[in-house]
Amino acid sequence: MAGSRLPRQLFLQGVAAVFMFAFASLYTQIPGLYGAEGILPARKTLRPQGKGRWQQLWETPTLLWEAPQLGLDTTQGLELLSLLGTLLALGALLLRQLRTLLVYLLLWAAYLSAYQVGQVFLYFQWDSLLLETGFLAVLVAPLRPRHRHKQAPQGGLAGALPHEDLPFWLVRWLLFRLMFASGVVKLTSRCPAWWGLTALTYHYETQCLPTPASWFTHHLPVWLHKLCVVATFLIEIAVPPLFFAPVRRLRLAAFYSQTLPQVLLQVLIIITGNYNFFNLLTLVLTTALLDDGHLTATPGNSHCKKTASSWPRTLLAVLSLLLEFTIYGLLAYGTVHYFGLEVDWEQHAVHSRTTFTFHQFSQWLKTVTLPTMWLGVASLTWELLTALWRWTQVRGWPRRLCTAVQLLIFGTATVALFVISLVPYSYMEPSTHGRLWTGAHRLFGTVEHLQLANSYGLFRRMTGLGGRPEVVLEGSYDGHRWVEIEFMYKPGNVSRPPPIVAPHQPRLDWQMWFAALGPHSHSPWFTGLVLRLLQGKEPVIRLVQNDVTKYPFHKQPPTYLRAQRYKYWFSHPGEQSQWWRRQWVEEFFPPVSLGDPTLDMLLRQFGLQDKSPPRARSSSNTLARALHWVRRQLSPLEPSTLLWGLLAAVGAIRVVQALHSRPPSPRSSPPGKEEKHRPAPKKDSGAATKRAAPAPDNCTGSSQSPGRKK
């Protein structure tokens, strides 16, 4: 029964790294997105309505309600939270002493506070996933840091608290929900690209922010793209139930079937697409499939496995191995059968096609959705029983009473979060959702605004099958000569290569991609963008071009603005100095100027008019002046460069920590001194033999107290 102390530490470090990137990326964009002169000023989202302080905080849970107490407006409060979140996450990443419940609670509360005022620019699935993961990290993190000398040897269970593995099980359940739902929704959406296994022939070209490698990957053979889609369905639908397998080898096989392909997949996504911190967050969740016994396994301990064992243990090992091979065989057969895999030796290709219908898949989904919930119930019950058994091993009534209280609290929280998560999980199958326990619906409705559990479904439908839609802004001084406004990251100039910006997420560029999928009226914020550019507001201009001199209207704002919709395609191999081809489709936003009746009507319709100017804060506020100074120092840096510099600094500090933690090399001492300082042998050799006897137990994973007297 191996523990999970080392995987928990990996998980907490990973969550801290993701929080660091998320806060730092958001900080660089706050003035342009949420400032008084931004696209969607944050101050409009926090308006007291005469409710009590605690009721107001519960309905809109954000620490920004307290910003006026510090002499700050909402935007300055958001900047302060982002800076503190970045520094706190950096500390938790580098220092073990800071990986405590309080630190992760502050990180989660700070990001939830930003989420409440972030509006459409923070409504991405990975923001919800980070909030849910962050709250699980609050439960996984210890109440106080443990000193290294108190850690169990070899990752064993000595000194471990009975409840420690319970919240970590929820991470595994979250990973299952994320992967399984993401695979299912691709087929329930009836998207012809997913059903035809051709989704990846469009994906690299039509994703939000491609990279230079996307161009090369896009031109790979079609059969290879289709085979990768088959692998995606296998990883996301068939493998996740193995996360709860009773056989440890199957769980580790599920880990490797997730992690190795996931590492390759996530690295491929990082290389071929700018998906900010989402790839790292997905990999962090896979740590829940590991245990201490696996992470501490070393080649030097392999001889311990050769010790004699009883015949029931040997029989169980053989049956487990047979079960393992049976499952592998079923996965291989199902993949070949349901996707019609055929090897074409002449063309050196593997052909594939879906051999099942939408009706058959829907019936299968109705059949398995409820059993997967019961699978989670069974696995959680086993974890609860294991925790209870570990509690019975605690010695001393004071310690047993203390651990019983902790087990009760964390066990109740784990069960409650599991019940809550069943509601969004069942969204993918309506009939199962309707049959769910009404108490679960009520509990979920009570805490839904806290983002404790969410529904997921990545890449549900493949867009841009007829060409990648793209909005191009144009400005003019006279209404006749129009100049295109080039964004830093999204496609525009057909000769400019796509950039690499991860782990930074340029949220305006991402929303421009979504805006191109429909009319501008579906994206009310776009009218706010047009207004700010006509007014020449520098914070918004820096979202378009951080180097203001590259903005074509940096000397004087344009008199007129309009937007055109184009369709983009990757250029063909052999076309020199061109990455894209494009074709004009239609006008996206009509030509407008300040005071134009059309613009005023749209501003009124979407509630974007500046009816009341922001209240001026005292410039003598020390905290406000400090925030302004930090902003002035960091604003010249491009956001992606800032995050890469932060990553390089973390790597350098890690190297220094590793060098300082290396034990000193033993020095050879003269023979005389060695004999002089050698302790005298005990007379009772039998006692020494008894004290040395437990040493081989380290190989088997058991741990005993070495200093106990008999």
JSON list of N, CA and C in Angstrom, two decimals, residues 23 26-27 30-31 34-35 42-43 46 62-85 109-111 113-114 117 617 621 623-624 627-628 631:
[
{"chain": "A", "resi": 23, "resn": "PHE", "atom": "N", "xyz": [-0.86, 34.28, -13.41]},
{"chain": "A", "resi": 23, "resn": "PHE", "atom": "CA", "xyz": [-0.88, 35.62, -12.81]},
{"chain": "A", "resi": 23, "resn": "PHE", "atom": "C", "xyz": [0.01, 36.59, -13.58]},
{"chain": "A", "resi": 26, "resn": "LEU", "atom": "N", "xyz": [-1.57, 37.53, -16.93]},
{"chain": "A", "resi": 26, "resn": "LEU", "atom": "CA", "xyz": [-2.71, 38.42, -16.75]},
{"chain": "A", "resi": 26, "resn": "LEU", "atom": "C", "xyz": [-2.25, 39.82, -16.37]},
{"chain": "A", "resi": 27, "resn": "TYR", "atom": "N", "xyz": [-1.23, 39.93, -15.53]},
{"chain": "A", "resi": 27, "resn": "TYR", "atom": "CA", "xyz": [-0.76, 41.24, -15.07]},
{"chain": "A", "resi": 27, "resn": "TYR", "atom": "C", "xyz": [-0.37, 42.14, -16.24]},
{"chain": "A", "resi": 30, "resn": "ILE", "atom": "N", "xyz": [-3.64, 43.82, -17.85]},
{"chain": "A", "resi": 30, "resn": "ILE", "atom": "CA", "xyz": [-4.70, 44.44, -17.05]},
{"chain": "A", "resi": 30, "resn": "ILE", "atom": "C", "xyz": [-5.06, 45.85, -17.51]},
{"chain": "A", "resi": 31, "resn": "PRO", "atom": "N", "xyz": [-4.10, 46.76, -17.72]},
{"chain": "A", "resi": 31, "resn": "PRO", "atom": "CA", "xyz": [-4.50, 48.13, -18.11]},
{"chain": "A", "resi": 31, "resn": "PRO", "atom": "C", "xyz": [-5.33, 48.18, -19.39]},
{"chain": "A", "resi": 34, "resn": "TYR", "atom": "N", "xyz": [-8.82, 45.91, -18.56]},
{"chain": "A", "resi": 34, "resn": "TYR", "atom": "CA", "xyz": [-9.71, 46.22, -17.44]},
{"chain": "A", "resi": 34, "resn": "TYR", "atom": "C", "xyz": [-9.49, 47.60, -16.83]},
{"chain": "A", "resi": 35, "resn": "GLY", "atom": "N", "xyz": [-8.54, 48.37, -17.34]},
{"chain": "A", "resi": 35, "resn": "GLY", "atom": "CA", "xyz": [-8.29, 49.70, -16.79]},
{"chain": "A", "resi": 35, "resn": "GLY", "atom": "C", "xyz": [-9.41, 50.67, -17.10]},
{"chain": "A", "resi": 42, "resn": "ALA", "atom": "N", "xyz": [-12.95, 47.13, -15.37]},
{"chain": "A", "resi": 42, "resn": "ALA", "atom": "CA", "xyz": [-13.36, 46.22, -14.29]},
{"chain": "A", "resi": 42, "resn": "ALA", "atom": "C", "xyz": [-14.24, 46.92, -13.27]},
{"chain": "A", "resi": 43, "resn": "ARG", "atom": "N", "xyz": [-14.12, 48.24, -13.13]},
{"chain": "A", "resi": 43, "resn": "ARG", "atom": "CA", "xyz": [-14.89, 48.95, -12.11]},
{"chain": "A", "resi": 43, "resn": "ARG", "atom": "C", "xyz": [-16.40, 48.83, -12.35]},
{"chain": "A", "resi": 46, "resn": "LEU", "atom": "N", "xyz": [-18.12, 45.77, -10.38]},
{"chain": "A", "resi": 46, "resn": "LEU", "atom": "CA", "xyz": [-18.23, 45.79, -8.91]},
{"chain": "A", "resi": 46, "resn": "LEU", "atom": "C", "xyz": [-18.93, 47.07, -8.48]},
{"chain": "A", "resi": 62, "resn": "THR", "atom": "N", "xyz": [-14.90, 38.03, -4.48]},
{"chain": "A", "resi": 62, "resn": "THR", "atom": "CA", "xyz": [-13.67, 38.64, -4.94]},
{"chain": "A", "resi": 62, "resn": "THR", "atom": "C", "xyz": [-13.09, 39.53, -3.85]},
{"chain": "A", "resi": 63, "resn": "LEU", "atom": "N", "xyz": [-11.79, 39.45, -3.66]},
{"chain": "A", "resi": 63, "resn": "LEU", "atom": "CA", "xyz": [-11.11, 40.30, -2.69]},
{"chain": "A", "resi": 63, "resn": "LEU", "atom": "C", "xyz": [-11.05, 41.75, -3.13]},
{"chain": "A", "resi": 64, "resn": "LEU", "atom": "N", "xyz": [-11.42, 42.03, -4.37]},
{"chain": "A", "resi": 64, "resn": "LEU", "atom": "CA", "xyz": [-11.36, 43.39, -4.89]},
{"chain": "A", "resi": 64, "resn": "LEU", "atom": "C", "xyz": [-12.40, 44.30, -4.23]},
{"chain": "A", "resi": 65, "resn": "TRP", "atom": "N", "xyz": [-13.37, 43.73, -3.52]},
{"chain": "A", "resi": 65, "resn": "TRP", "atom": "CA", "xyz": [-14.29, 44.57, -2.76]},
{"chain": "A", "resi": 65, "resn": "TRP", "atom": "C", "xyz": [-13.52, 45.40, -1.72]},
{"chain": "A", "resi": 66, "resn": "GLU", "atom": "N", "xyz": [-12.38, 44.88, -1.27]},
{"chain": "A", "resi": 66, "resn": "GLU", "atom": "CA", "xyz": [-11.61, 45.55, -0.23]},
{"chain": "A", "resi": 66, "resn": "GLU", "atom": "C", "xyz": [-10.57, 46.52, -0.79]},
{"chain": "A", "resi": 67, "resn": "ALA", "atom": "N", "xyz": [-10.48, 46.65, -2.11]},
{"chain": "A", "resi": 67, "resn": "ALA", "atom": "CA", "xyz": [-9.48, 47.55, -2.69]},
{"chain": "A", "resi": 67, "resn": "ALA", "atom": "C", "xyz": [-9.63, 48.99, -2.21]},
{"chain": "A", "resi": 68, "resn": "PRO", "atom": "N", "xyz": [-10.85, 49.55, -2.11]},
{"chain": "A", "resi": 68, "resn": "PRO", "atom": "CA", "xyz": [-10.96, 50.93, -1.62]},
{"chain": "A", "resi": 68, "resn": "PRO", "atom": "C", "xyz": [-10.41, 51.12, -0.21]},
{"chain": "A", "resi": 69, "resn": "GLN", "atom": "N", "xyz": [-10.42, 50.06, 0.61]},
{"chain": "A", "resi": 69, "resn": "GLN", "atom": "CA", "xyz": [-9.86, 50.18, 1.95]},
{"chain": "A", "resi": 69, "resn": "GLN", "atom": "C", "xyz": [-8.36, 50.44, 1.92]},
{"chain": "A", "resi": 70, "resn": "LEU", "atom": "N", "xyz": [-7.71, 50.04, 0.81]},
{"chain": "A", "resi": 70, "resn": "LEU", "atom": "CA", "xyz": [-6.28, 50.28, 0.64]},
{"chain": "A", "resi": 70, "resn": "LEU", "atom": "C", "xyz": [-5.99, 51.54, -0.17]},
{"chain": "A", "resi": 71, "resn": "GLY", "atom": "N", "xyz": [-7.06, 52.28, -0.51]},
{"chain": "A", "resi": 71, "resn": "GLY", "atom": "CA", "xyz": [-6.88, 53.48, -1.33]},
{"chain": "A", "resi": 71, "resn": "GLY", "atom": "C", "xyz": [-6.65, 53.18, -2.79]},
{"chain": "A", "resi": 72, "resn": "LEU", "atom": "N", "xyz": [-7.11, 52.02, -3.26]},
{"chain": "A", "resi": 72, "resn": "LEU", "atom": "CA", "xyz": [-6.90, 51.60, -4.64]},
{"chain": "A", "resi": 72, "resn": "LEU", "atom": "C", "xyz": [-8.23, 51.47, -5.35]},
{"chain": "A", "resi": 73, "resn": "ASP", "atom": "N", "xyz": [-8.23, 51.69, -6.67]},
{"chain": "A", "resi": 73, "resn": "ASP", "atom": "CA", "xyz": [-9.42, 51.40, -7.45]},
{"chain": "A", "resi": 73, "resn": "ASP", "atom": "C", "xyz": [-9.40, 49.93, -7.85]},
{"chain": "A", "resi": 74, "resn": "THR", "atom": "N", "xyz": [-10.42, 49.49, -8.58]},
{"chain": "A", "resi": 74, "resn": "THR", "atom": "CA", "xyz": [-10.54, 48.06, -8.91]},
{"chain": "A", "resi": 74, "resn": "THR", "atom": "C", "xyz": [-9.37, 47.58, -9.76]},
{"chain": "A", "resi": 75, "resn": "THR", "atom": "N", "xyz": [-8.95, 48.39, -10.72]},
{"chain": "A", "resi": 75, "resn": "THR", "atom": "CA", "xyz": [-7.84, 47.99, -11.59]},
{"chain": "A", "resi": 75, "resn": "THR", "atom": "C", "xyz": [-6.55, 47.87, -10.81]},
{"chain": "A", "resi": 76, "resn": "GLN", "atom": "N", "xyz": [-6.28, 48.84, -9.93]},
{"chain": "A", "resi": 76, "resn": "GLN", "atom": "CA", "xyz": [-5.06, 48.77, -9.12]},
{"chain": "A", "resi": 76, "resn": "GLN", "atom": "C", "xyz": [-5.11, 47.57, -8.17]},
{"chain": "A", "resi": 77, "resn": "GLY", "atom": "N", "xyz": [-6.30, 47.29, -7.62]},
{"chain": "A", "resi": 77, "resn": "GLY", "atom": "CA", "xyz": [-6.43, 46.11, -6.78]},
{"chain": "A", "resi": 77, "resn": "GLY", "atom": "C", "xyz": [-6.16, 44.84, -7.55]},
{"chain": "A", "resi": 78, "resn": "LEU", "atom": "N", "xyz": [-6.61, 44.79, -8.80]},
{"chain": "A", "resi": 78, "resn": "LEU", "atom": "CA", "xyz": [-6.36, 43.62, -9.65]},
{"chain": "A", "resi": 78, "resn": "LEU", "atom": "C", "xyz": [-4.87, 43.48, -9.94]},
{"chain": "A", "resi": 79, "resn": "GLU", "atom": "N", "xyz": [-4.19, 44.59, -10.17]},
{"chain": "A", "resi": 79, "resn": "GLU", "atom": "CA", "xyz": [-2.74, 44.55, -10.38]},
{"chain": "A", "resi": 79, "resn": "GLU", "atom": "C", "xyz": [-2.02, 44.04, -9.13]},
{"chain": "A", "resi": 80, "resn": "LEU", "atom": "N", "xyz": [-2.45, 44.52, -7.97]},
{"chain": "A", "resi": 80, "resn": "LEU", "atom": "CA", "xyz": [-1.83, 44.08, -6.73]},
{"chain": "A", "resi": 80, "resn": "LEU", "atom": "C", "xyz": [-2.02, 42.58, -6.52]},
{"chain": "A", "resi": 81, "resn": "LEU", "atom": "N", "xyz": [-3.23, 42.08, -6.77]},
{"chain": "A", "resi": 81, "resn": "LEU", "atom": "CA", "xyz": [-3.49, 40.64, -6.62]},
{"chain": "A", "resi": 81, "resn": "LEU", "atom": "C", "xyz": [-2.62, 39.83, -7.59]},
{"chain": "A", "resi": 82, "resn": "SER", "atom": "N", "xyz": [-2.48, 40.31, -8.81]},
{"chain": "A", "resi": 82, "resn": "SER", "atom": "CA", "xyz": [-1.69, 39.58, -9.81]},
{"chain": "A", "resi": 82, "resn": "SER", "atom": "C", "xyz": [-0.21, 39.55, -9.43]},
{"chain": "A", "resi": 83, "resn": "LEU", "atom": "N", "xyz": [0.30, 40.68, -8.96]},
{"chain": "A", "resi": 83, "resn": "LEU", "atom": "CA", "xyz": [1.71, 40.71, -8.55]},
{"chain": "A", "resi": 83, "resn": "LEU", "atom": "C", "xyz": [1.95, 39.81, -7.35]},
{"chain": "A", "resi": 84, "resn": "LEU", "atom": "N", "xyz": [1.09, 39.93, -6.33]},
{"chain": "A", "resi": 84, "resn": "LEU", "atom": "CA", "xyz": [1.24, 39.09, -5.15]},
{"chain": "A", "resi": 84, "resn": "LEU", "atom": "C", "xyz": [1.07, 37.61, -5.49]},
{"chain": "A", "resi": 85, "resn": "GLY", "atom": "N", "xyz": [0.12, 37.31, -6.39]},
{"chain": "A", "resi": 85, "resn": "GLY", "atom": "CA", "xyz": [-0.07, 35.93, -6.80]},
{"chain": "A", "resi": 85, "resn": "GLY", "atom": "C", "xyz": [1.14, 35.37, -7.51]},
{"chain": "A", "resi": 109, "resn": "ALA", "atom": "N", "xyz": [-7.90, 32.05, -4.01]},
{"chain": "A", "resi": 109, "resn": "ALA", "atom": "CA", "xyz": [-8.77, 33.19, -3.76]},
{"chain": "A", "resi": 109, "resn": "ALA", "atom": "C", "xyz": [-8.40, 34.36, -4.65]},
{"chain": "A", "resi": 110, "resn": "ALA", "atom": "N", "xyz": [-7.10, 34.57, -4.89]},
{"chain": "A", "resi": 110, "resn": "ALA", "atom": "CA", "xyz": [-6.68, 35.68, -5.75]},
{"chain": "A", "resi": 110, "resn": "ALA", "atom": "C", "xyz": [-7.11, 35.47, -7.19]},
{"chain": "A", "resi": 111, "resn": "TYR", "atom": "N", "xyz": [-6.97, 34.23, -7.69]},
{"chain": "A", "resi": 111, "resn": "TYR", "atom": "CA", "xyz": [-7.36, 33.99, -9.08]},
{"chain": "A", "resi": 111, "resn": "TYR", "atom": "C", "xyz": [-8.88, 34.00, -9.24]},
{"chain": "A", "resi": 113, "resn": "SER", "atom": "N", "xyz": [-10.80, 35.89, -7.49]},
{"chain": "A", "resi": 113, "resn": "SER", "atom": "CA", "xyz": [-11.12, 37.31, -7.45]},
{"chain": "A", "resi": 113, "resn": "SER", "atom": "C", "xyz": [-10.95, 37.95, -8.82]},
{"chain": "A", "resi": 114, "resn": "ALA", "atom": "N", "xyz": [-9.87, 37.60, -9.51]},
{"chain": "A", "resi": 114, "resn": "ALA", "atom": "CA", "xyz": [-9.66, 38.12, -10.86]},
{"chain": "A", "resi": 114, "resn": "ALA", "atom": "C", "xyz": [-10.71, 37.57, -11.83]},
{"chain": "A", "resi": 117, "resn": "VAL", "atom": "N", "xyz": [-14.10, 39.47, -12.09]},
{"chain": "A", "resi": 117, "resn": "VAL", "atom": "CA", "xyz": [-14.16, 40.74, -12.84]},
{"chain": "A", "resi": 117, "resn": "VAL", "atom": "C", "xyz": [-13.57, 40.59, -14.23]},
{"chain": "A", "resi": 617, "resn": "ARG", "atom": "N", "xyz": [-8.22, 58.67, -7.46]},
{"chain": "A", "resi": 617, "resn": "ARG", "atom": "CA", "xyz": [-7.63, 58.27, -6.20]},
{"chain": "A", "resi": 617, "resn": "ARG", "atom": "C", "xyz": [-6.46, 59.21, -5.87]},
{"chain": "A", "resi": 621, "resn": "ASN", "atom": "N", "xyz": [-0.95, 58.06, -2.31]},
{"chain": "A", "resi": 621, "resn": "ASN", "atom": "CA", "xyz": [-1.02, 56.70, -1.77]},
{"chain": "A", "resi": 621, "resn": "ASN", "atom": "C", "xyz": [0.28, 55.97, -2.11]},
{"chain": "A", "resi": 623, "resn": "LEU", "atom": "N", "xyz": [1.10, 52.81, -1.80]},
{"chain": "A", "resi": 623, "resn": "LEU", "atom": "CA", "xyz": [0.89, 51.56, -2.50]},
{"chain": "A", "resi": 623, "resn": "LEU", "atom": "C", "xyz": [0.57, 51.79, -3.97]},
{"chain": "A", "resi": 624, "resn": "ALA", "atom": "N", "xyz": [-0.27, 52.80, -4.26]},
{"chain": "A", "resi": 624, "resn": "ALA", "atom": "CA", "xyz": [-0.60, 53.11, -5.65]},
{"chain": "A", "resi": 624, "resn": "ALA", "atom": "C", "xyz": [0.63, 53.57, -6.41]},
{"chain": "A", "resi": 627, "resn": "LEU", "atom": "N", "xyz": [2.77, 50.53, -7.21]},
{"chain": "A", "resi": 627, "resn": "LEU", "atom": "CA", "xyz": [2.21, 49.78, -8.34]},
{"chain": "A", "resi": 627, "resn": "LEU", "atom": "C", "xyz": [2.50, 50.49, -9.66]},
{"chain": "A", "resi": 628, "resn": "HIS", "atom": "N", "xyz": [2.39, 51.81, -9.66]},
{"chain": "A", "resi": 628, "resn": "HIS", "atom": "CA", "xyz": [2.68, 52.58, -10.88]},
{"chain": "A", "resi": 628, "resn": "HIS", "atom": "C", "xyz": [4.14, 52.45, -11.27]},
{"chain": "A", "resi": 631, "resn": "ARG", "atom": "N", "xyz": [4.73, 49.00, -12.78]},
{"chain": "A", "resi": 631, "resn": "ARG", "atom": "CA", "xyz": [4.17, 48.97, -14.14]},
{"chain": "A", "resi": 631, "resn": "ARG", "atom": "C", "xyz": [5.09, 49.69, -15.12]}
]
